[in-house]
mmCIF file of N, CA and C in Angstrom:
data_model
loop_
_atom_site.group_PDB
_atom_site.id
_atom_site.type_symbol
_atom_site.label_atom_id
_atom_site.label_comp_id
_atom_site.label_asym_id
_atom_site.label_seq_id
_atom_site.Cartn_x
_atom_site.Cartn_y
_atom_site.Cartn_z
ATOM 1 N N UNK A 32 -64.530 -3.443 44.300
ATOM 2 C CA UNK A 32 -63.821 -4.297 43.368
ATOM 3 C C UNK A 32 -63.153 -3.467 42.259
ATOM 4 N N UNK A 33 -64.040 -2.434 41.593
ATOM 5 C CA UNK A 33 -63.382 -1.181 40.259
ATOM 6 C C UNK A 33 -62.014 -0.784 41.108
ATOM 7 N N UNK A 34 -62.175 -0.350 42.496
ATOM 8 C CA UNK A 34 -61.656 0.376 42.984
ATOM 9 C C UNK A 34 -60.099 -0.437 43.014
ATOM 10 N N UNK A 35 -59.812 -1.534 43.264
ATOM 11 C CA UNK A 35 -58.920 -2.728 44.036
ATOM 12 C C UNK A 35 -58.433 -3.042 42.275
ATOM 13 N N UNK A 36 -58.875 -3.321 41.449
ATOM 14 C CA UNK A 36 -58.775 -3.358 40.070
ATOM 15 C C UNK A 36 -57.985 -2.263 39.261
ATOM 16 N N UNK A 37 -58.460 -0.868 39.690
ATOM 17 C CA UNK A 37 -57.678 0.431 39.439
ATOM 18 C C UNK A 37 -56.427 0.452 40.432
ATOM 19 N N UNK A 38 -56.331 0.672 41.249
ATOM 20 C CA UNK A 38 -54.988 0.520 42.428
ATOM 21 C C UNK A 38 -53.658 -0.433 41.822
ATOM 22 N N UNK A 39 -54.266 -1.790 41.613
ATOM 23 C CA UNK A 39 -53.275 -2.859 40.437
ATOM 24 C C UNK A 39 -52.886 -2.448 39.621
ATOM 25 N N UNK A 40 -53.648 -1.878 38.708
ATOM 26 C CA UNK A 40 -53.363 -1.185 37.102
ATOM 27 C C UNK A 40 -52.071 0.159 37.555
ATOM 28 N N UNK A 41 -52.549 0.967 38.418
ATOM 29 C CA UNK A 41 -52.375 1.871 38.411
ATOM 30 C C UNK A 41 -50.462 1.981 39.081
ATOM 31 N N UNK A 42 -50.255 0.475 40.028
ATOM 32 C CA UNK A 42 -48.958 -0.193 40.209
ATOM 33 C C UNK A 42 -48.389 -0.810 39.376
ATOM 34 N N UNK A 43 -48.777 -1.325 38.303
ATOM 35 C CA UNK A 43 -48.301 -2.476 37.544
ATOM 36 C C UNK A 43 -47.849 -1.286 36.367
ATOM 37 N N UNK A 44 -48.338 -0.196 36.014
ATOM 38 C CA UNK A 44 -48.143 0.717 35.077
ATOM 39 C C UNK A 44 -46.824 1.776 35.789
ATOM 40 N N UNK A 45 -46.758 1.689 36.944
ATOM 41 C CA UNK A 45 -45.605 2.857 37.600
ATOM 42 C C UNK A 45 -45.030 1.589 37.609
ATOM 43 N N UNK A 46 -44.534 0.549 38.048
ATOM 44 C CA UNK A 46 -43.626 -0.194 37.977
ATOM 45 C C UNK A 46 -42.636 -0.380 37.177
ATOM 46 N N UNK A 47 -43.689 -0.388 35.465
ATOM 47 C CA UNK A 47 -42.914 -0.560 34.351
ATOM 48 C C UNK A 47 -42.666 0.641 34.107
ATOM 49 N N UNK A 48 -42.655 1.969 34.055
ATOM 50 C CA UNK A 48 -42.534 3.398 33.656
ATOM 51 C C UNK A 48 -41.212 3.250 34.425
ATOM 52 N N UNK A 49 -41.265 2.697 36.372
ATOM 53 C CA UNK A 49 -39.915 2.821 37.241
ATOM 54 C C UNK A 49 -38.794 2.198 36.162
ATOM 55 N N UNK A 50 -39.173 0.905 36.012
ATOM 56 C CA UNK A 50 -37.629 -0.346 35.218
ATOM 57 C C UNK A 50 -37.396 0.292 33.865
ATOM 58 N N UNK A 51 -38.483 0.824 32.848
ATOM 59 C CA UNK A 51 -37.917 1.934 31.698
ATOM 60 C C UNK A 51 -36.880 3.069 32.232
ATOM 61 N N UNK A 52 -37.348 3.778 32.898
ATOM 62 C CA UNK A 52 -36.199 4.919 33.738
ATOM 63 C C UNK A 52 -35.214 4.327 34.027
ATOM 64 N N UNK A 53 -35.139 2.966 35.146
ATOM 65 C CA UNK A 53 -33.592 2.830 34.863
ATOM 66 C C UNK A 53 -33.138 2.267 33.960
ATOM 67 N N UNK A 54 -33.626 1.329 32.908
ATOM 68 C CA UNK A 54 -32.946 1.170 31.793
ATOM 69 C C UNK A 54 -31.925 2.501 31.623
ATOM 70 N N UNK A 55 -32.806 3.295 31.120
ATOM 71 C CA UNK A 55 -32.117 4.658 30.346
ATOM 72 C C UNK A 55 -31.346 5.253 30.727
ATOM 73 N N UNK A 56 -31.298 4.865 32.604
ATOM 74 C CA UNK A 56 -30.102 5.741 33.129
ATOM 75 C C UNK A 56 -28.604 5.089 32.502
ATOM 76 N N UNK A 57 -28.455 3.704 32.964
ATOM 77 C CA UNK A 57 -28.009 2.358 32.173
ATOM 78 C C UNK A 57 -27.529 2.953 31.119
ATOM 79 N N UNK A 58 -27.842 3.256 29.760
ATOM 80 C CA UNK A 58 -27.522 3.335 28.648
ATOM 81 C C UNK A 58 -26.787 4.731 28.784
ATOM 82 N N UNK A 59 -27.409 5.503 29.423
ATOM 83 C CA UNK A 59 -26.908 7.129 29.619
ATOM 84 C C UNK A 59 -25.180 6.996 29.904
ATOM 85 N N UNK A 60 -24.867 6.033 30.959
ATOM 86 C CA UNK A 60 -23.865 6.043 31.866
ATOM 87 C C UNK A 60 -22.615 4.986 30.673
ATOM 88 N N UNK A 61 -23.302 3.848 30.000
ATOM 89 C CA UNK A 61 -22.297 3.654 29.002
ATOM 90 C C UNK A 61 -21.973 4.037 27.984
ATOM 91 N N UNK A 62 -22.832 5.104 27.987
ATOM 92 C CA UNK A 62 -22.281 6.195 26.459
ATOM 93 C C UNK A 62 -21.286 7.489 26.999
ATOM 94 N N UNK A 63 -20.863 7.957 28.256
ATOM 95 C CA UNK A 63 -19.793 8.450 28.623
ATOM 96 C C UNK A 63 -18.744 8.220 28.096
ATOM 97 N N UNK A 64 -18.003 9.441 27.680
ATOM 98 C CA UNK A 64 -16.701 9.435 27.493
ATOM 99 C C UNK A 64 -16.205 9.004 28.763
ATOM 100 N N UNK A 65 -14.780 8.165 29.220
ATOM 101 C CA UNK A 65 -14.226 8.058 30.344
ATOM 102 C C UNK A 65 -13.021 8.703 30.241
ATOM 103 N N UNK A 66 -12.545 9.308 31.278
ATOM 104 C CA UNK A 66 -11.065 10.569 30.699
ATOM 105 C C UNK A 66 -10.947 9.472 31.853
ATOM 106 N N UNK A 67 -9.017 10.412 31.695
ATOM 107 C CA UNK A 67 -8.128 10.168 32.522
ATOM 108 C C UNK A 67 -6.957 11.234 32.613
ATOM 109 N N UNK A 68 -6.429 11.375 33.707
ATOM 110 C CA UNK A 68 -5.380 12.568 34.053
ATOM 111 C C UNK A 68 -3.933 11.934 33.493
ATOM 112 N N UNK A 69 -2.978 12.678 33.338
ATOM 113 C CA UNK A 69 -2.053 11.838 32.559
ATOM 114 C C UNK A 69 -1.045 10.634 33.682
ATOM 115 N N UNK A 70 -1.137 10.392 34.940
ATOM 116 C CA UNK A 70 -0.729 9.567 35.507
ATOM 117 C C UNK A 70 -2.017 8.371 35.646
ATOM 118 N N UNK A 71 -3.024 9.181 35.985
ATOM 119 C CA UNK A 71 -3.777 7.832 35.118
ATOM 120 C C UNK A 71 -3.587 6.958 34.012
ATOM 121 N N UNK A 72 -3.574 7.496 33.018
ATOM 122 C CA UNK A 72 -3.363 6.971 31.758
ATOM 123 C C UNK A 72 -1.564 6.139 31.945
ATOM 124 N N UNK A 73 -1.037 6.811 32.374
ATOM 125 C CA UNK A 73 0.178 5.649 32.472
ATOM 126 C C UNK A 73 -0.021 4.681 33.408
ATOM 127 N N UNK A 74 -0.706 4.537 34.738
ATOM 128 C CA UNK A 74 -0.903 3.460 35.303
ATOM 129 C C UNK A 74 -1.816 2.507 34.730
ATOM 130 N N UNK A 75 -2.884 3.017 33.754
ATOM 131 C CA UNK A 75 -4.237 2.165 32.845
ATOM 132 C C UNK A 75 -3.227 1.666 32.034
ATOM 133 N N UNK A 76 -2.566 2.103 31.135
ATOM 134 C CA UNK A 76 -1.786 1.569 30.003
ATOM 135 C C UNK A 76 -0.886 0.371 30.532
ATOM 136 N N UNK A 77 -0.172 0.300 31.547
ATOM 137 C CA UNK A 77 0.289 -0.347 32.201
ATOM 138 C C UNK A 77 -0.219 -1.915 32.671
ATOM 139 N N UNK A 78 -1.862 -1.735 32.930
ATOM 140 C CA UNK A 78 -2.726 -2.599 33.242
ATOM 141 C C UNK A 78 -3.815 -3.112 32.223
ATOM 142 N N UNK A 79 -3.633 -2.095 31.581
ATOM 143 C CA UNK A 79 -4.585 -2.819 30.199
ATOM 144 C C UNK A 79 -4.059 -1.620 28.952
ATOM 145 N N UNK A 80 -3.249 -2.841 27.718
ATOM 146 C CA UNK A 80 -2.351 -2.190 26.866
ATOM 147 C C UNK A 80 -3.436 -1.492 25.649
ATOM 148 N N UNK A 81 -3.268 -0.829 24.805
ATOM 149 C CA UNK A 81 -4.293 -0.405 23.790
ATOM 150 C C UNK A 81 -3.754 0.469 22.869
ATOM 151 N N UNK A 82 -4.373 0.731 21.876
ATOM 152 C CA UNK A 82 -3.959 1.996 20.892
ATOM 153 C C UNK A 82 -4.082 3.456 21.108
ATOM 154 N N UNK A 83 -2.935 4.023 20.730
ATOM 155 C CA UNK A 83 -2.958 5.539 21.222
ATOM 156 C C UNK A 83 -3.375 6.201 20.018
ATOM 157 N N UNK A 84 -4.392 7.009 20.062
ATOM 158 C CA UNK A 84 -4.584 7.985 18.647
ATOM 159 C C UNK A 84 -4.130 9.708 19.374
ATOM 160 N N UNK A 85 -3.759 10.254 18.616
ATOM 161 C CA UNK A 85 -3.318 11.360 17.938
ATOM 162 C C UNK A 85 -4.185 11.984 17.409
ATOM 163 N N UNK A 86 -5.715 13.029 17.716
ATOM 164 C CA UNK A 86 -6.198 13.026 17.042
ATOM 165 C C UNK A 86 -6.367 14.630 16.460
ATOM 166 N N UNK A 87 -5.048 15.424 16.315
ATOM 167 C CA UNK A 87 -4.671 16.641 16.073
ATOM 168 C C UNK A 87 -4.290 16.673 15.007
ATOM 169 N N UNK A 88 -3.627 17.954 14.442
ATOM 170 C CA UNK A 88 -3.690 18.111 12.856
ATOM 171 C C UNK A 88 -2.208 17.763 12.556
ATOM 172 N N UNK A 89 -2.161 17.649 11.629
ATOM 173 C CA UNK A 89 -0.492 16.911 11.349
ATOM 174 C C UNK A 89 0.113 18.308 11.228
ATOM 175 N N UNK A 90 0.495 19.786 11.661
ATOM 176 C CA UNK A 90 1.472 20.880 11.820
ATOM 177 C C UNK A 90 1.320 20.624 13.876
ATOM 178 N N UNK A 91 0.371 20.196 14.282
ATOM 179 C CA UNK A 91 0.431 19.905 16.051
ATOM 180 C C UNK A 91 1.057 18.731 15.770
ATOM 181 N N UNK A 92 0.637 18.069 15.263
ATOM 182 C CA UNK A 92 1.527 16.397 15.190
ATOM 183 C C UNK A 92 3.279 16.809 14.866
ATOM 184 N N UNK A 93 3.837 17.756 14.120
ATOM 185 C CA UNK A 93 4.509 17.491 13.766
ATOM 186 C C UNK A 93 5.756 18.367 14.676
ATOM 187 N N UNK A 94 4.832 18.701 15.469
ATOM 188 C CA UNK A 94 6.319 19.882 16.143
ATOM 189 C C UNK A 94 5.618 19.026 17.571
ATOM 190 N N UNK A 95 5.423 18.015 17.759
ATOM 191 C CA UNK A 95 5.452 17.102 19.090
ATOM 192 C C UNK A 95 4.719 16.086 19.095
ATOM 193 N N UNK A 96 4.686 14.411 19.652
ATOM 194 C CA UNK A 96 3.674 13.884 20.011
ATOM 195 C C UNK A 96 4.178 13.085 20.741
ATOM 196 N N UNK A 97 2.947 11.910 21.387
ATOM 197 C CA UNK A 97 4.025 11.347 22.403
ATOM 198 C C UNK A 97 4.702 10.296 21.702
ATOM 199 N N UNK A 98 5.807 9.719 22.385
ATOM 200 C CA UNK A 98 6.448 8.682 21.971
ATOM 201 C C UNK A 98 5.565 7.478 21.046
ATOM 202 N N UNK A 99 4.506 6.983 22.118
ATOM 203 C CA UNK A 99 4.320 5.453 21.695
ATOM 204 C C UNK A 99 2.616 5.582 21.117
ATOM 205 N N UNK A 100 2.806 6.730 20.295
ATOM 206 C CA UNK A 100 1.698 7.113 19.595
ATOM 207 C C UNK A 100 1.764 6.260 18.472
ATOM 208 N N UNK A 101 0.145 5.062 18.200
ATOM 209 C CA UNK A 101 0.155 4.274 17.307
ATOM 210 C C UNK A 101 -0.168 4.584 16.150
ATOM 211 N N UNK A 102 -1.137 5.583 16.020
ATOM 212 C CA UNK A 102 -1.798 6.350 14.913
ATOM 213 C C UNK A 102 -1.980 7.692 14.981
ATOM 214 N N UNK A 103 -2.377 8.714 14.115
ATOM 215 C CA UNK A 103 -2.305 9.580 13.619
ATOM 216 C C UNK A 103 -3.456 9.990 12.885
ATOM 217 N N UNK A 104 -4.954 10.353 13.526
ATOM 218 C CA UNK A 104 -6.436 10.139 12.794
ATOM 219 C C UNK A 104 -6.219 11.827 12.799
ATOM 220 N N UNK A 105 -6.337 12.824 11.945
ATOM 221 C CA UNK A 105 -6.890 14.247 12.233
ATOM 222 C C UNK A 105 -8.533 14.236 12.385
ATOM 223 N N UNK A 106 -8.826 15.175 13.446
ATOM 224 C CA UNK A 106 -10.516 14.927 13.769
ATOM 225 C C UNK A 106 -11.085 15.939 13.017
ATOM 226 N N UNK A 107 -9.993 16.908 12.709
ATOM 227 C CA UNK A 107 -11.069 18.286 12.185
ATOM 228 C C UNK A 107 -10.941 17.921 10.443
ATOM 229 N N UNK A 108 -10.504 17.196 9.844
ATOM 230 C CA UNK A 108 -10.295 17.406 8.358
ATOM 231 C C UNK A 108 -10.960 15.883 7.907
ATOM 232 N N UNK A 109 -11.698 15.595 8.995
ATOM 233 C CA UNK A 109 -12.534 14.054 8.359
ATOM 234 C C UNK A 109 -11.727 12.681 8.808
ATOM 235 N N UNK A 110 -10.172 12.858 8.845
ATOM 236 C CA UNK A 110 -9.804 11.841 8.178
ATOM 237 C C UNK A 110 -9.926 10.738 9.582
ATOM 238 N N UNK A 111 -10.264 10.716 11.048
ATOM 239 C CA UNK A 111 -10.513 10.051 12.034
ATOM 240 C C UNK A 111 -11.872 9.576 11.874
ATOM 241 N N UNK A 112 -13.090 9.868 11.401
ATOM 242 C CA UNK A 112 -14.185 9.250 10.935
ATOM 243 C C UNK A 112 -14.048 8.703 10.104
ATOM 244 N N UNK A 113 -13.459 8.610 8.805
ATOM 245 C CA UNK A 113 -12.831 7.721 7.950
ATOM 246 C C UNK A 113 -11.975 6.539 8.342
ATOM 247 N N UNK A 114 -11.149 6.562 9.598
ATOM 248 C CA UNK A 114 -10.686 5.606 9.855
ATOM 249 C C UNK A 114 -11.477 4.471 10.892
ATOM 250 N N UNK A 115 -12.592 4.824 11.165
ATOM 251 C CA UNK A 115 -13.203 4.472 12.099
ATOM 252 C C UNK A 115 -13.508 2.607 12.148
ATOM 253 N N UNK A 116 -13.862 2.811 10.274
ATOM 254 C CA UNK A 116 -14.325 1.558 10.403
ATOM 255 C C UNK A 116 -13.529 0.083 9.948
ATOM 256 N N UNK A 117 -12.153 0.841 10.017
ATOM 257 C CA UNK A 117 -10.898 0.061 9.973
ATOM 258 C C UNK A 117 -10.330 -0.399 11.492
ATOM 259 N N UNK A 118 -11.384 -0.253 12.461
ATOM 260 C CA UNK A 118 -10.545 -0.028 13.593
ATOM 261 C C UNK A 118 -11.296 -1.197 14.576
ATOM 262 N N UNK A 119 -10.500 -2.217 15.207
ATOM 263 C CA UNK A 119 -11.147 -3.363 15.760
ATOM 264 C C UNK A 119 -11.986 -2.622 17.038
ATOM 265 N N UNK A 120 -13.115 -3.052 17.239
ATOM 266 C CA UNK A 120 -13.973 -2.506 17.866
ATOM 267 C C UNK A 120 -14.144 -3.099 19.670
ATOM 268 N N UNK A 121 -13.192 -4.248 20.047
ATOM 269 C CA UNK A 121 -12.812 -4.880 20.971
ATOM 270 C C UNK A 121 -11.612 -4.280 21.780
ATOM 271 N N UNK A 122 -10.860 -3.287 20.910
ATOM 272 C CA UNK A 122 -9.434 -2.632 21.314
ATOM 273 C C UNK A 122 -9.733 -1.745 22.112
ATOM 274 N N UNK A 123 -8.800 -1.893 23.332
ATOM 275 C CA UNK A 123 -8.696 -0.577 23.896
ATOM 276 C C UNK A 123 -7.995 0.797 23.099
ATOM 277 N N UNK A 124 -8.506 1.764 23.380
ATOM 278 C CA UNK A 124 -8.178 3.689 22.918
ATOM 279 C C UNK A 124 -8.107 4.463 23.788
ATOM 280 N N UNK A 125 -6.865 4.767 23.929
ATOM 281 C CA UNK A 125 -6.520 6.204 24.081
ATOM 282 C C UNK A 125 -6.216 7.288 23.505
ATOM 283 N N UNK A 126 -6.952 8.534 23.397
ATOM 284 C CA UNK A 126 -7.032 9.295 22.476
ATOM 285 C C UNK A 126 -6.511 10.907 23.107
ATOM 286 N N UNK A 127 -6.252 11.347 22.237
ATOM 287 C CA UNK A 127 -5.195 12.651 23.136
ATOM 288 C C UNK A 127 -5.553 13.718 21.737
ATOM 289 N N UNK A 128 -5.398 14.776 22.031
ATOM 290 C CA UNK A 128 -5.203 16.229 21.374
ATOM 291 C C UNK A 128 -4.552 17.226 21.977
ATOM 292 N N UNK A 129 -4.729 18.732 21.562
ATOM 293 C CA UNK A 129 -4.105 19.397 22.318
ATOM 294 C C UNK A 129 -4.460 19.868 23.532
ATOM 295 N N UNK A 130 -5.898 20.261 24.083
ATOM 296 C CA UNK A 130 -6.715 20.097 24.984
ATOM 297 C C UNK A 130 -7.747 19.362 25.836
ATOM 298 N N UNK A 131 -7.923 18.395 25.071
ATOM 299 C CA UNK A 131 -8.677 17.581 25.257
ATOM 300 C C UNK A 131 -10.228 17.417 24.973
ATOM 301 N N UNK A 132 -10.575 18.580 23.926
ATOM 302 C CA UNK A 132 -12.229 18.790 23.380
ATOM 303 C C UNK A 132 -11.954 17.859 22.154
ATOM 304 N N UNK A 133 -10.762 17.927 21.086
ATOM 305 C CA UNK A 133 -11.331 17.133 20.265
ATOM 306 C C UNK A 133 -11.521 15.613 20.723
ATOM 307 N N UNK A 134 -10.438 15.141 21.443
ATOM 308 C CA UNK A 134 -10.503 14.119 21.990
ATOM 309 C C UNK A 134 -11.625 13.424 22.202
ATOM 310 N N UNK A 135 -12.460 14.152 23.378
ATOM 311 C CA UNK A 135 -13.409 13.629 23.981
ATOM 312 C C UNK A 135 -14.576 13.622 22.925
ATOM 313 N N UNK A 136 -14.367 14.796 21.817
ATOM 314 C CA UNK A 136 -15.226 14.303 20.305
ATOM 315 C C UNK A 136 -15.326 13.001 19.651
ATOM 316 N N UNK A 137 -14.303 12.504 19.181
ATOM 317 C CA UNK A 137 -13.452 11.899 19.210
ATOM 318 C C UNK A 137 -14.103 10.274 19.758
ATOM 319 N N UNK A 138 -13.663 10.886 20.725
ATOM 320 C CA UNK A 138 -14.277 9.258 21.744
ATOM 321 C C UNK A 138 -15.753 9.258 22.167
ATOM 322 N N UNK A 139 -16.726 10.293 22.014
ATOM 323 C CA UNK A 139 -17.898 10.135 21.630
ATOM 324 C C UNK A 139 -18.518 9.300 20.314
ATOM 325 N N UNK A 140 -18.092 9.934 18.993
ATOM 326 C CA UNK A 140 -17.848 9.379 17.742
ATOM 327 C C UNK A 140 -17.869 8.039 17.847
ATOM 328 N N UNK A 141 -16.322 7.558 18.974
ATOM 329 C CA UNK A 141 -16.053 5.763 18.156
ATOM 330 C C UNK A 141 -16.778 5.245 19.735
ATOM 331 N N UNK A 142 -17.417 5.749 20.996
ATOM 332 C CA UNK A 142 -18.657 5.061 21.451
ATOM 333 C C UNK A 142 -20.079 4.814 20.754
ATOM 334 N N UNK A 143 -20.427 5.871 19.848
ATOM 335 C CA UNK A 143 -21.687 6.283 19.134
ATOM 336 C C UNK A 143 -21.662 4.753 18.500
ATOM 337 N N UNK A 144 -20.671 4.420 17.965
ATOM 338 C CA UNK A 144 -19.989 3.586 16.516
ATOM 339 C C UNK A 144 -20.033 2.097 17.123
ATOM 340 N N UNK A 145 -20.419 2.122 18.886
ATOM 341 C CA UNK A 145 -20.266 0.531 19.314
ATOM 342 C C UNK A 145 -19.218 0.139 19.762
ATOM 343 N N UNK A 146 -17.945 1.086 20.255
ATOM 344 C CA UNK A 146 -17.030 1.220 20.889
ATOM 345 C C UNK A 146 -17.211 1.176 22.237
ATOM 346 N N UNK A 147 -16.303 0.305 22.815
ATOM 347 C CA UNK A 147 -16.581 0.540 24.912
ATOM 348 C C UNK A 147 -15.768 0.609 25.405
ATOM 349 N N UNK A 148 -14.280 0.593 25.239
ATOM 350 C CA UNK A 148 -13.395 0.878 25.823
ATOM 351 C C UNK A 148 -12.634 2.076 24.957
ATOM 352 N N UNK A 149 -12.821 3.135 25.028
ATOM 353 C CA UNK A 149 -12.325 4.252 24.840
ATOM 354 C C UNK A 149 -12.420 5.349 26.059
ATOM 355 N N UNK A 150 -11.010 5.989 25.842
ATOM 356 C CA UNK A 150 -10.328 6.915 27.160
ATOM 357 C C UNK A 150 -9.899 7.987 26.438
ATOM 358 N N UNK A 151 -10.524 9.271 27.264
ATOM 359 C CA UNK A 151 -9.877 10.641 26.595
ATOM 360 C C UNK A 151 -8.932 10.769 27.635
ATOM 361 N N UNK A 152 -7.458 10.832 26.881
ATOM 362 C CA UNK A 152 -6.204 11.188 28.060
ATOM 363 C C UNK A 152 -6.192 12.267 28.201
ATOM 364 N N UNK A 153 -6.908 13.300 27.302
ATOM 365 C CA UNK A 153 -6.409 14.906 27.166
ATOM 366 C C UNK A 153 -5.801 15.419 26.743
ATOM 367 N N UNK A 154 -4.709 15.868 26.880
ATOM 368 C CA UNK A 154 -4.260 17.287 26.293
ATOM 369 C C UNK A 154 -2.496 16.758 26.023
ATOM 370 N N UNK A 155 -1.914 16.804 25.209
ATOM 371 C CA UNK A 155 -0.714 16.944 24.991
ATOM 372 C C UNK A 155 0.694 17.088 25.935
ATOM 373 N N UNK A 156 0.368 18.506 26.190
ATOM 374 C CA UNK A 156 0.953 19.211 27.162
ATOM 375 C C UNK A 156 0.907 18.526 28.482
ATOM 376 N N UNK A 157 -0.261 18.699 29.232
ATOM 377 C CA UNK A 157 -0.411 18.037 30.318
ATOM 378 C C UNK A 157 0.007 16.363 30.770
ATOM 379 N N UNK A 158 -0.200 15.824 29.300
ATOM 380 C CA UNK A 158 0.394 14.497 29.086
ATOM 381 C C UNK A 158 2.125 14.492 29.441
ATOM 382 N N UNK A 159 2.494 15.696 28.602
ATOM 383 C CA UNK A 159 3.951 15.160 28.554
ATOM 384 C C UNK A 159 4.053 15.688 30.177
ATOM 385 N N UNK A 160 3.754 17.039 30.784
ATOM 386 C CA UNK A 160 4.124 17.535 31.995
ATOM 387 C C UNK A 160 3.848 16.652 33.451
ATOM 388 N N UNK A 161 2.885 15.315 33.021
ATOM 389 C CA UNK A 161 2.661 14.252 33.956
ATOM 390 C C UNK A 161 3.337 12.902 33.686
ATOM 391 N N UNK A 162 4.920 13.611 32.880
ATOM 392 C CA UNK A 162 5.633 12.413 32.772
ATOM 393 C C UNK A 162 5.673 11.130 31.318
ATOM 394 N N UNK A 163 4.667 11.784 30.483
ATOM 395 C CA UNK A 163 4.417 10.713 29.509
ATOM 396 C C UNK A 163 5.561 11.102 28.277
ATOM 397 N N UNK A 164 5.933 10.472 28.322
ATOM 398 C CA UNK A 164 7.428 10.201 26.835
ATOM 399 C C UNK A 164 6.899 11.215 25.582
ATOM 400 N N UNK A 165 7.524 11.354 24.811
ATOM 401 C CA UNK A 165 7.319 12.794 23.954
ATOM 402 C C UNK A 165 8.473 12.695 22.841
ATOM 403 N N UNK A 166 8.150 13.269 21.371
ATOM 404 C CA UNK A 166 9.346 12.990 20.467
ATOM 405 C C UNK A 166 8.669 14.397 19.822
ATOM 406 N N UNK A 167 10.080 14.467 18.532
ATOM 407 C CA UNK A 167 9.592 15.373 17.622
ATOM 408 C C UNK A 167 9.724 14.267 16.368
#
């Protein structure tokens, strides 16, 4: 009977340890940044519209960005964490730099913040060279 008593315990305790583990995988997988290549990002934009951030320094901002860039957050001088909590939290984001590290900073930050639809497009360059519109 101890024995048949321990065996239960000893299932009923790995069971719940199993459904904790996947919780966490769960949470792991919606805190991803989600990128996109720059023909991605024009076919997503296409299918679901959203705000473009800029999130480079205004001397990169100012000798290029793309066309239908909505904002202008710099990530390294504060001022994109500052804007954070001006920013509807239901909106889609696409977020771009010159390589795509601050970016994906960036869109870590405004997931951390309770954000779920945010997209690192990447890099500038690669943006405009996959066709995406571009001004000075």
């Amino acid at each position: 009977m101890i024995q048949r008593t321990f065996v239960i315990f000893a299932l009923v305790i790995s069971g719940i340890l199993l459904i904790q583990a996947c919780g966490e995988g769960e949470q792991q997988t919606q805190t991803e940044v989600k990128e996109l290549t720059g023909k991605q990002f024009q076919q997503q934009k296409e299918q679901q519209a959203g705000v473009i951030i800029d999130v480079r320094t205004q001397e990169e901002y100012d000798n290029g960005h793309l066309a239908e860039v909505d904002r202008h957050y710099n990530l390294l001088n504060g001022d994109f964490e500052a804007q954070l909590d001006s920013l509807e939290k239901d909106e889609t984001y696409y977020l771009y730099c010159r390589s795509g590290n601050r970016s994906e900073k960036a869109a870590k930050l405004m997931i951390d913040q309770g954000f779920e639809k945010v997209y690192n497009i990447g890099g500038f360059q690669d943006l405009v060279d996959a066709g995406v519109e571009s001004k000075k």
